[in-house]
PDB file of C-alpha atoms in Angstrom:
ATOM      1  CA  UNK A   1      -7.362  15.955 -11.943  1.00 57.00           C
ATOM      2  CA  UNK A   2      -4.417  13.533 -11.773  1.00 67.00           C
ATOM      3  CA  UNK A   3      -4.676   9.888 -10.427  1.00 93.00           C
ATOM      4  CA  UNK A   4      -4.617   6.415 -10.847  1.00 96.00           C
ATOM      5  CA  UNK A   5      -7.447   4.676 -13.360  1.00 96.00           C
ATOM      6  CA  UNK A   6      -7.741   1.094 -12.358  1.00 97.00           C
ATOM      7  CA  UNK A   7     -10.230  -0.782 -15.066  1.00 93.00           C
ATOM      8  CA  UNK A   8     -12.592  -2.329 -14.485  1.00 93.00           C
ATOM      9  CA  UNK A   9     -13.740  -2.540 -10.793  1.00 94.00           C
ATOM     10  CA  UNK A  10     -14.733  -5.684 -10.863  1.00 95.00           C
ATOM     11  CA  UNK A  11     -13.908  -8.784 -13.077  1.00 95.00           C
ATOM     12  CA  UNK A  12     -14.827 -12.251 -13.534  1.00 94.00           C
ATOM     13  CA  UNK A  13     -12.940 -14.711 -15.121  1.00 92.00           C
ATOM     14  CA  UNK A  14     -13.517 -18.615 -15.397  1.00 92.00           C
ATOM     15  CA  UNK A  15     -10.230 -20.782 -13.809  1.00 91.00           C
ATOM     16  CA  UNK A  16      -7.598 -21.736 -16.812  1.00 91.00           C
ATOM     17  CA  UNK A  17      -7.908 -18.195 -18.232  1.00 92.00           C
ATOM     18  CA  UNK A  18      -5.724 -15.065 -18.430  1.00 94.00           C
ATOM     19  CA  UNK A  19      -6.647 -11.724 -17.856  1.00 95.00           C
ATOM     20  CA  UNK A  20      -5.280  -8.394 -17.983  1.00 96.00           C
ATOM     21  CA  UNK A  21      -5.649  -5.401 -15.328  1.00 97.00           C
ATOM     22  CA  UNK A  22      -5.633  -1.944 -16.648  1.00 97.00           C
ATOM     23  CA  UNK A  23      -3.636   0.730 -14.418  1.00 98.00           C
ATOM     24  CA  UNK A  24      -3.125   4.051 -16.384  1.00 97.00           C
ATOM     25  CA  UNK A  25      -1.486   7.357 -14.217  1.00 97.00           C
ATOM     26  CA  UNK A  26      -1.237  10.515 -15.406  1.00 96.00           C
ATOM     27  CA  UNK A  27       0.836  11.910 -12.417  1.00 94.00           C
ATOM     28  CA  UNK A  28       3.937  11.705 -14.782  1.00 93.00           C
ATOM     29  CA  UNK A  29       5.237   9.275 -12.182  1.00 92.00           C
ATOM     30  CA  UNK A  30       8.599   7.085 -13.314  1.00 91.00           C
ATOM     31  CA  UNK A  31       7.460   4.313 -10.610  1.00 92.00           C
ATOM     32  CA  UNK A  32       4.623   2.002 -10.575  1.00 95.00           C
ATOM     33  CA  UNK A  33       3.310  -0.804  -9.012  1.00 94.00           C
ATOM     34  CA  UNK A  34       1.124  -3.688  -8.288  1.00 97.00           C
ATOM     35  CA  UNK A  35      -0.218  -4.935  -5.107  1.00 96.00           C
ATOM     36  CA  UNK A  36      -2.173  -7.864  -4.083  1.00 96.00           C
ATOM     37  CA  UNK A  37      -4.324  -7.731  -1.300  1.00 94.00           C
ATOM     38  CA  UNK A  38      -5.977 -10.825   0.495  1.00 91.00           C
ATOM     39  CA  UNK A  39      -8.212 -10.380   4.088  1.00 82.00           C
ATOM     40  CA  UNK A  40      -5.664 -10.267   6.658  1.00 73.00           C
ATOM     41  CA  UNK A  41      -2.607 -10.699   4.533  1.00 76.00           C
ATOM     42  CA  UNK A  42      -2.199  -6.738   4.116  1.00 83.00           C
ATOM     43  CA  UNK A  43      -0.718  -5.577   0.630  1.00 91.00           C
ATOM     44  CA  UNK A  44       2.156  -7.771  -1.293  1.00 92.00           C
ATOM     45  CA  UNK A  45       4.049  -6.684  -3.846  1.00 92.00           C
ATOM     46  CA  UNK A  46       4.145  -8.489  -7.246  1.00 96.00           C
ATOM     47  CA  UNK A  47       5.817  -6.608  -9.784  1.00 96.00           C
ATOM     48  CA  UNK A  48       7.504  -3.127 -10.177  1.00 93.00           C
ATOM     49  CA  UNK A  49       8.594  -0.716 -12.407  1.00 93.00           C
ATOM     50  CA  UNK A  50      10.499   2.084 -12.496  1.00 90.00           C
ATOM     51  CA  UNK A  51      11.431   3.262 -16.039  1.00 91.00           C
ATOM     52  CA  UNK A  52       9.704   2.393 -19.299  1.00 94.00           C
ATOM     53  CA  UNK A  53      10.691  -1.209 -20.220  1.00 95.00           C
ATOM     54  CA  UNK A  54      12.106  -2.847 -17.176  1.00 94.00           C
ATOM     55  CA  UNK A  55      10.095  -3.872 -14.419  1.00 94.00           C
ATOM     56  CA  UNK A  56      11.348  -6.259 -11.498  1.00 92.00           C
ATOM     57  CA  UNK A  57       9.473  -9.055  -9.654  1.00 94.00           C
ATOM     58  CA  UNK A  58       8.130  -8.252  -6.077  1.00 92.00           C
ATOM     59  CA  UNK A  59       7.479 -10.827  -3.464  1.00 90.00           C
ATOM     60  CA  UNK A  60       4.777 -12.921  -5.608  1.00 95.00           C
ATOM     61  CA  UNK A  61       5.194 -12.492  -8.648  1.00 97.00           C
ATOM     62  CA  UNK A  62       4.414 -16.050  -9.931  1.00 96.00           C
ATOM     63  CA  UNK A  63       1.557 -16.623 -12.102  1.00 96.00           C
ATOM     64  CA  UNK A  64       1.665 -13.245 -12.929  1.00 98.00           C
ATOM     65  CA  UNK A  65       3.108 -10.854 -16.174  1.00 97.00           C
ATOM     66  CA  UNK A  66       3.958  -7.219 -16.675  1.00 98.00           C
ATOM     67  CA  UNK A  67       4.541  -4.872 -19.414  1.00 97.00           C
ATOM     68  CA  UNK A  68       6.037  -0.906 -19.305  1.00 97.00           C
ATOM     69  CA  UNK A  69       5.621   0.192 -23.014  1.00 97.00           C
ATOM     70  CA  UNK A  70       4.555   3.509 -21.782  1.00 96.00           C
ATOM     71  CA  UNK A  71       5.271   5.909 -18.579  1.00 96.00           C
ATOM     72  CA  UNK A  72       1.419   6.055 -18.030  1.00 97.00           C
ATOM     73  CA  UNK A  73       0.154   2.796 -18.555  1.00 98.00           C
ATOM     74  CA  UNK A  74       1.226  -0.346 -16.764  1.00 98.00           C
ATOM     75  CA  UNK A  75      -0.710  -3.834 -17.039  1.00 98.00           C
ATOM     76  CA  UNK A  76      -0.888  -6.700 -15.228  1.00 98.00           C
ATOM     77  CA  UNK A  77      -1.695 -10.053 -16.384  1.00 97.00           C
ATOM     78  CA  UNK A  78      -3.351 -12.940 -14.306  1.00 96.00           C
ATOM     79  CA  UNK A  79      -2.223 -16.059 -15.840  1.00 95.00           C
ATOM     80  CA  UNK A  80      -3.749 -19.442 -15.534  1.00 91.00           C
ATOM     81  CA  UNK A  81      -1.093 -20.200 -13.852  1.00 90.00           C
ATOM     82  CA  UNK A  82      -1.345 -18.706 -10.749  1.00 91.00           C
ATOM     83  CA  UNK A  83      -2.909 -20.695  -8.335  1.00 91.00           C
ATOM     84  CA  UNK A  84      -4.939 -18.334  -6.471  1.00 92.00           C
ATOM     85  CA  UNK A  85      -5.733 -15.401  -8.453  1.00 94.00           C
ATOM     86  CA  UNK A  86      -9.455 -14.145  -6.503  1.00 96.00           C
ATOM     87  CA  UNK A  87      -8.346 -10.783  -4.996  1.00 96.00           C
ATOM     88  CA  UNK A  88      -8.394  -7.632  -4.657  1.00 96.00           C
ATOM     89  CA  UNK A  89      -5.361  -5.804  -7.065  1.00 97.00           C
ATOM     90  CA  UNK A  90      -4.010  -2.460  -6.575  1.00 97.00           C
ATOM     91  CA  UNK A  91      -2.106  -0.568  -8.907  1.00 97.00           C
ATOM     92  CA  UNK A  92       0.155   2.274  -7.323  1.00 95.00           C
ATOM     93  CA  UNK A  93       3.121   5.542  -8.322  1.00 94.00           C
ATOM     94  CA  UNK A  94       5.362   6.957  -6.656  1.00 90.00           C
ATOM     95  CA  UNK A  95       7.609  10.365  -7.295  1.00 84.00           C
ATOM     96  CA  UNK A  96      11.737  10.034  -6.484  1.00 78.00           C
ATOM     97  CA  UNK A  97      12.695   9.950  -2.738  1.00 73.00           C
ATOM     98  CA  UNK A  98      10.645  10.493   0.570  1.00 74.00           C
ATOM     99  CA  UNK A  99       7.328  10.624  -1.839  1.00 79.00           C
ATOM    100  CA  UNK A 100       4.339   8.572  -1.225  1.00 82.00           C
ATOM    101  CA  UNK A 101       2.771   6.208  -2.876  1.00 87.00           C
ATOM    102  CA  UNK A 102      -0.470   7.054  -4.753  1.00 92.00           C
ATOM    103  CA  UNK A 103      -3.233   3.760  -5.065  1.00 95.00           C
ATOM    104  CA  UNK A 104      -5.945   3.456  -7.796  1.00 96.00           C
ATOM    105  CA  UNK A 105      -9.157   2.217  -6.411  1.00 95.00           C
ATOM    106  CA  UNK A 106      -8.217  -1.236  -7.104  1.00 96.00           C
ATOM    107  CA  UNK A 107      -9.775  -3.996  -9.347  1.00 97.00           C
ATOM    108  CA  UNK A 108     -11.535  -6.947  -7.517  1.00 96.00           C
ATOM    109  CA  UNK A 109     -10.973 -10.358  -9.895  1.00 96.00           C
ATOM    110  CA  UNK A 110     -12.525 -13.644  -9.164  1.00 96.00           C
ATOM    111  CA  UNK A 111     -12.124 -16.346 -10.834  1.00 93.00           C
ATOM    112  CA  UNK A 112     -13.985 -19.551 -10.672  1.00 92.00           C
TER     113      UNK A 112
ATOM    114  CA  UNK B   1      15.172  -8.165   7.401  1.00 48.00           C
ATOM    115  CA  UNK B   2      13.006  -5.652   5.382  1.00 57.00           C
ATOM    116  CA  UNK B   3       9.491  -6.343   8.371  1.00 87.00           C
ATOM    117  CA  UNK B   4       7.306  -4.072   9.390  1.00 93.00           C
ATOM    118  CA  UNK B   5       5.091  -5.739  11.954  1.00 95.00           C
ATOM    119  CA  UNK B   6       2.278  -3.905  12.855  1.00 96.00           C
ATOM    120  CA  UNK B   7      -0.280  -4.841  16.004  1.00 96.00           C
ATOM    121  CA  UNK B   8      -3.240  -5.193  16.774  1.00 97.00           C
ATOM    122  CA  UNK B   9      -4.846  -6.590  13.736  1.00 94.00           C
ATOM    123  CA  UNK B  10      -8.331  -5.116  14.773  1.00 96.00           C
ATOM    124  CA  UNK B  11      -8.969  -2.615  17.441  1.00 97.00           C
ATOM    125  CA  UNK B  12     -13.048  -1.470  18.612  1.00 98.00           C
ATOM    126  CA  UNK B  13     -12.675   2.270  19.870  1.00 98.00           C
ATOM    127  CA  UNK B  14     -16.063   3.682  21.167  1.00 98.00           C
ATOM    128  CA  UNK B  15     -16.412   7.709  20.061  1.00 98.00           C
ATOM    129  CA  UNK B  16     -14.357  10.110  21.170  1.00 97.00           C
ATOM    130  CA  UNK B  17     -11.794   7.679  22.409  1.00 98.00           C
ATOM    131  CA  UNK B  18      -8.018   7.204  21.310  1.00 98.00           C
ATOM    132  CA  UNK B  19      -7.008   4.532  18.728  1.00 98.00           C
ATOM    133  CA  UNK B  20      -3.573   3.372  18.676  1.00 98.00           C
ATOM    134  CA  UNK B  21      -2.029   1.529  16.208  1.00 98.00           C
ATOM    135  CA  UNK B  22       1.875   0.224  16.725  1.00 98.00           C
ATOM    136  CA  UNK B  23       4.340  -0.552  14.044  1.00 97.00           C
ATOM    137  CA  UNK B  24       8.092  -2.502  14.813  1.00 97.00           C
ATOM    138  CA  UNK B  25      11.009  -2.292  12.244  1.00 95.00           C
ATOM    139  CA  UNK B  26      14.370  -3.745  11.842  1.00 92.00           C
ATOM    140  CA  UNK B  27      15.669  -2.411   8.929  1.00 88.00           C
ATOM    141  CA  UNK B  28      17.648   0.871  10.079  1.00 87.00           C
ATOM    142  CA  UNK B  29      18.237   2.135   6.397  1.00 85.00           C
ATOM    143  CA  UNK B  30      14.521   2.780   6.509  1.00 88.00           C
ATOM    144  CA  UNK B  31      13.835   6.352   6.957  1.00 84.00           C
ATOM    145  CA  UNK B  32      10.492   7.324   5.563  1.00 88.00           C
ATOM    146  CA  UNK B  33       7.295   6.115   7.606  1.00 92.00           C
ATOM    147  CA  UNK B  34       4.333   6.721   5.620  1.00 92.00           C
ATOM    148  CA  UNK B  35       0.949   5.893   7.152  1.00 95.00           C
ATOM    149  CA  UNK B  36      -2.120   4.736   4.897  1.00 96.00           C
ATOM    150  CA  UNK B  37      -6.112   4.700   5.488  1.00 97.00           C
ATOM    151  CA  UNK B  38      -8.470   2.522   3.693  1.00 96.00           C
ATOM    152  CA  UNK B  39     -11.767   2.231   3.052  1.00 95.00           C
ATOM    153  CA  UNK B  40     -14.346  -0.607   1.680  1.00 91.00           C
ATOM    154  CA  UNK B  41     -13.354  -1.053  -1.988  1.00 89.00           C
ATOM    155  CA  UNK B  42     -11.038   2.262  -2.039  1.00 92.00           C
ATOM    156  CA  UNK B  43      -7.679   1.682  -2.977  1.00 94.00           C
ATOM    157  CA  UNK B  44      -5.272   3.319   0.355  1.00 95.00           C
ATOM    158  CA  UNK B  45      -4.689   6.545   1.022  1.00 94.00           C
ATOM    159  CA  UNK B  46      -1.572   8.715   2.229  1.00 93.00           C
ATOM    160  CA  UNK B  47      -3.056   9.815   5.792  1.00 95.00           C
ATOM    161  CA  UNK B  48       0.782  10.871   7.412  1.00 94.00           C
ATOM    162  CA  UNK B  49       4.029  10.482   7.129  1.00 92.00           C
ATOM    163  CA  UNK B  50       7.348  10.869   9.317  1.00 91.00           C
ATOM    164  CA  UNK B  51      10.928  11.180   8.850  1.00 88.00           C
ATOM    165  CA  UNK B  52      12.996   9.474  11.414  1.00 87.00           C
ATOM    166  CA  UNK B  53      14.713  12.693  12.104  1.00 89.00           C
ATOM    167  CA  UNK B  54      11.316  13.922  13.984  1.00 91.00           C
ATOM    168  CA  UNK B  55       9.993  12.254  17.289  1.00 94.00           C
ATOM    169  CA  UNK B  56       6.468  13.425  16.778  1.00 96.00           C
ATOM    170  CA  UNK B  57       4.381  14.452  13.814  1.00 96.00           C
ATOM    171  CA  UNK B  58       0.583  16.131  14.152  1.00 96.00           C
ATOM    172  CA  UNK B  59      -2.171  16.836  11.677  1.00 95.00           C
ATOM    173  CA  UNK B  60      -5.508  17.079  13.277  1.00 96.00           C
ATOM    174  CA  UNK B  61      -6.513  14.392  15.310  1.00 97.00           C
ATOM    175  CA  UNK B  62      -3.697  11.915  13.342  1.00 97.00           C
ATOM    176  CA  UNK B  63       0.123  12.246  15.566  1.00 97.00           C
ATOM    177  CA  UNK B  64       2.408   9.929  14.755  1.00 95.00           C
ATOM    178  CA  UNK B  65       5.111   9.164  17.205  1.00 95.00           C
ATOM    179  CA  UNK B  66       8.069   7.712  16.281  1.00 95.00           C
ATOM    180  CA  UNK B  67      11.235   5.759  18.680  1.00 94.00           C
ATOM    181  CA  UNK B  68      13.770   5.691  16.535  1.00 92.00           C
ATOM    182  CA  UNK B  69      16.420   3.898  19.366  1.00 93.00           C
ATOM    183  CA  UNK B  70      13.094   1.224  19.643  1.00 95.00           C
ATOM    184  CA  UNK B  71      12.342   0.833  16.195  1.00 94.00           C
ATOM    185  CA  UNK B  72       8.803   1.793  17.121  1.00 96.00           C
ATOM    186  CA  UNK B  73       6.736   4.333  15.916  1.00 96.00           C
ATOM    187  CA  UNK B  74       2.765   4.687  16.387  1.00 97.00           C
ATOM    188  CA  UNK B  75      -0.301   5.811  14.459  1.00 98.00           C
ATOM    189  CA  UNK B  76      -2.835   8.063  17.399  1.00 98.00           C
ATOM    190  CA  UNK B  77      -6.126   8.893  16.695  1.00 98.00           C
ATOM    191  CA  UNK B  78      -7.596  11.371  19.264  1.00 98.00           C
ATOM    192  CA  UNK B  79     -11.257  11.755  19.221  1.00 98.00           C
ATOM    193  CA  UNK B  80     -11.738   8.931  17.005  1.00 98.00           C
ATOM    194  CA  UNK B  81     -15.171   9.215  15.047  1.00 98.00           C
ATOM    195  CA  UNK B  82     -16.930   6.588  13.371  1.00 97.00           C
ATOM    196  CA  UNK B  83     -15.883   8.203   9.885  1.00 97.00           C
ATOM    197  CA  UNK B  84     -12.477   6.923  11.037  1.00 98.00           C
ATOM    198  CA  UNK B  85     -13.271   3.166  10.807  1.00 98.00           C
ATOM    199  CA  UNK B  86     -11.141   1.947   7.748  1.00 97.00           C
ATOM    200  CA  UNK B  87      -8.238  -0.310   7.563  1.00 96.00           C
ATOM    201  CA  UNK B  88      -5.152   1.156   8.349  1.00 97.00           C
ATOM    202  CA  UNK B  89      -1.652   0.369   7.106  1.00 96.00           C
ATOM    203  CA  UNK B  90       2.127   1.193   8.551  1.00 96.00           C
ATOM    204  CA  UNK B  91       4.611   1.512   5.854  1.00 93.00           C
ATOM    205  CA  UNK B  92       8.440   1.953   5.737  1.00 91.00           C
ATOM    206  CA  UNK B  93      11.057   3.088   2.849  1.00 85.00           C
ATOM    207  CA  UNK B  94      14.748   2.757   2.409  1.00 80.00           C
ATOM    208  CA  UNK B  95      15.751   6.240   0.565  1.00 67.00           C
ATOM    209  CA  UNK B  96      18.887   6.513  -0.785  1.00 47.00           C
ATOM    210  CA  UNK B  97      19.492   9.629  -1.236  1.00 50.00           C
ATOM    211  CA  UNK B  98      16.837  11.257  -2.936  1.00 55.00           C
ATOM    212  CA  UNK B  99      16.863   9.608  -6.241  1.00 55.00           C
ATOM    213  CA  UNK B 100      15.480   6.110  -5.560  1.00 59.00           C
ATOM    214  CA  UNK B 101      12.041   4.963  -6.110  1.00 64.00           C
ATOM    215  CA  UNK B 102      12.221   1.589  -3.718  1.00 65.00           C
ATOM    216  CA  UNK B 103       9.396   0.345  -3.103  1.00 69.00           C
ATOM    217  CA  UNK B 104       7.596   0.271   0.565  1.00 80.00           C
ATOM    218  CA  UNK B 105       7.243  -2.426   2.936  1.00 87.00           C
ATOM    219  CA  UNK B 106       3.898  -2.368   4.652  1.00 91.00           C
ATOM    220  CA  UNK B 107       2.701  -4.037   7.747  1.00 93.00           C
ATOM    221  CA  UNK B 108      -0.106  -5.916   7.943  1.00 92.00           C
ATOM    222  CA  UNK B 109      -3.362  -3.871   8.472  1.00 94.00           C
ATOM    223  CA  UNK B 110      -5.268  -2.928  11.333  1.00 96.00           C
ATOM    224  CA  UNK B 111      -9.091  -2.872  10.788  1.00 96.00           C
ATOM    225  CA  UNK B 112     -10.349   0.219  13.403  1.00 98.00           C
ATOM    226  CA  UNK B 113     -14.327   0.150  14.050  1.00 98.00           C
ATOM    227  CA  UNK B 114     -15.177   3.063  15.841  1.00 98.00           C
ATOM    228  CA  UNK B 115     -18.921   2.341  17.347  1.00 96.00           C
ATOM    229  CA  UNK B 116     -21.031   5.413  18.098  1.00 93.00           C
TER     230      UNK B 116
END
């Protein structure tokens, strides 16, 4: 059954801390990608990848880090640098061209 | 500009009623419109999509209709049910030619509540 694993659901995290989201895919997708979403903001991009080892910022990408060692597996980190990390993070693939994007179920971090 | 502005931010449809969501672009190298449903603590999902090429796109109750000399293109839900209250997104992609990833820009979410 192919998909997106986001792990865990749910995280907590005390403020000056890093932490790292899990996103595996096994859709054999070259693209991924992490979203932020925030009530009322809709989804912004932070960082994206679309071939092992290279990944470019998206619109936010401050206070945040991103590895591609594998095709399957891409990782975010929440550093304590980022000023407002509570929210609600989606990880995402894509195939080439006119394809859409597939979501995980997201991972909901709050930090306090 | 790569916008996608999408209106109204929440809509209340009683059941069996239409709900219409709008989306605006001004990018015209966009040419995929993908649209996305989401539910409470579900990650979105591909609902459907249109190529600019096509005025009007049906599956089941979902049409999207799309204005391509406007920039416009719409999101209908006939018959709406209260299963259909999620948060729905607009989304737009530049394709060149086949071989690009890109990434989407989305608009901003429109929260449907469809009351019984």
């Amino acid at each position: 059954d192919g998909g997106i694993t986001q792990s865990p659901k749910y995280l907590f995290r005390k403020e000056g801390q890093n932490v790292t989201l899990s996103c595996e895919q096994n859709l054999n997708h070259d693209a991924m990608y992490w979203y932020r979403q925030d009530p009322g903001q809709g989804l912004r991009l932070i960082y994206y990848s679309q071939i092992v080892n290279d990944f470019q910022k998206g619109d936010i990408a401050e206070g945040y880090s991103v590895s591609r060692e594998k095709k399957e597996s891409f990782p975010l980190t929440v550093t304590s640098a980022q000023k407002n990390p509570t929210a609600f993070y989606l990880c995402a693939s894509k195939g080439q061209g006119r394809s859409p994007l597939h979501f995980g179920n997201g991972t909901r971090l709050t930090v306090t | 500009q790569q916008q996608v502005k999408q209106s109204p931010q929440s809509l209340i449809v009683q059941k069996g009623g239409i709900s219409i969501i709008n989306c605006a672009y001004e990018n015209t190298a966009f040419d995929y419109f993908p649209w996305y449903q989401q539910f409470p603590g579900k990650g979105p999902a591909l609902l459907i999509a249109i190529r600019p090429d096509v005025s009007e796109k049906k599956e089941g109750r979902f049409t999207i209709s799309f204005n391509k000399s406007a920039k416009q293109f719409s999101l209908h839900i006939m018959d709406s049910q209260p299963g259909d209250s999620a948060t729905y997104f607009c989304a737009a992609i530049e394709d060149a030619g086949g071989t690009s990833y890109g990434k989407l820009t989305f608009g901003q979410g429109t929260i449907l509540t469809v009351h019984p």
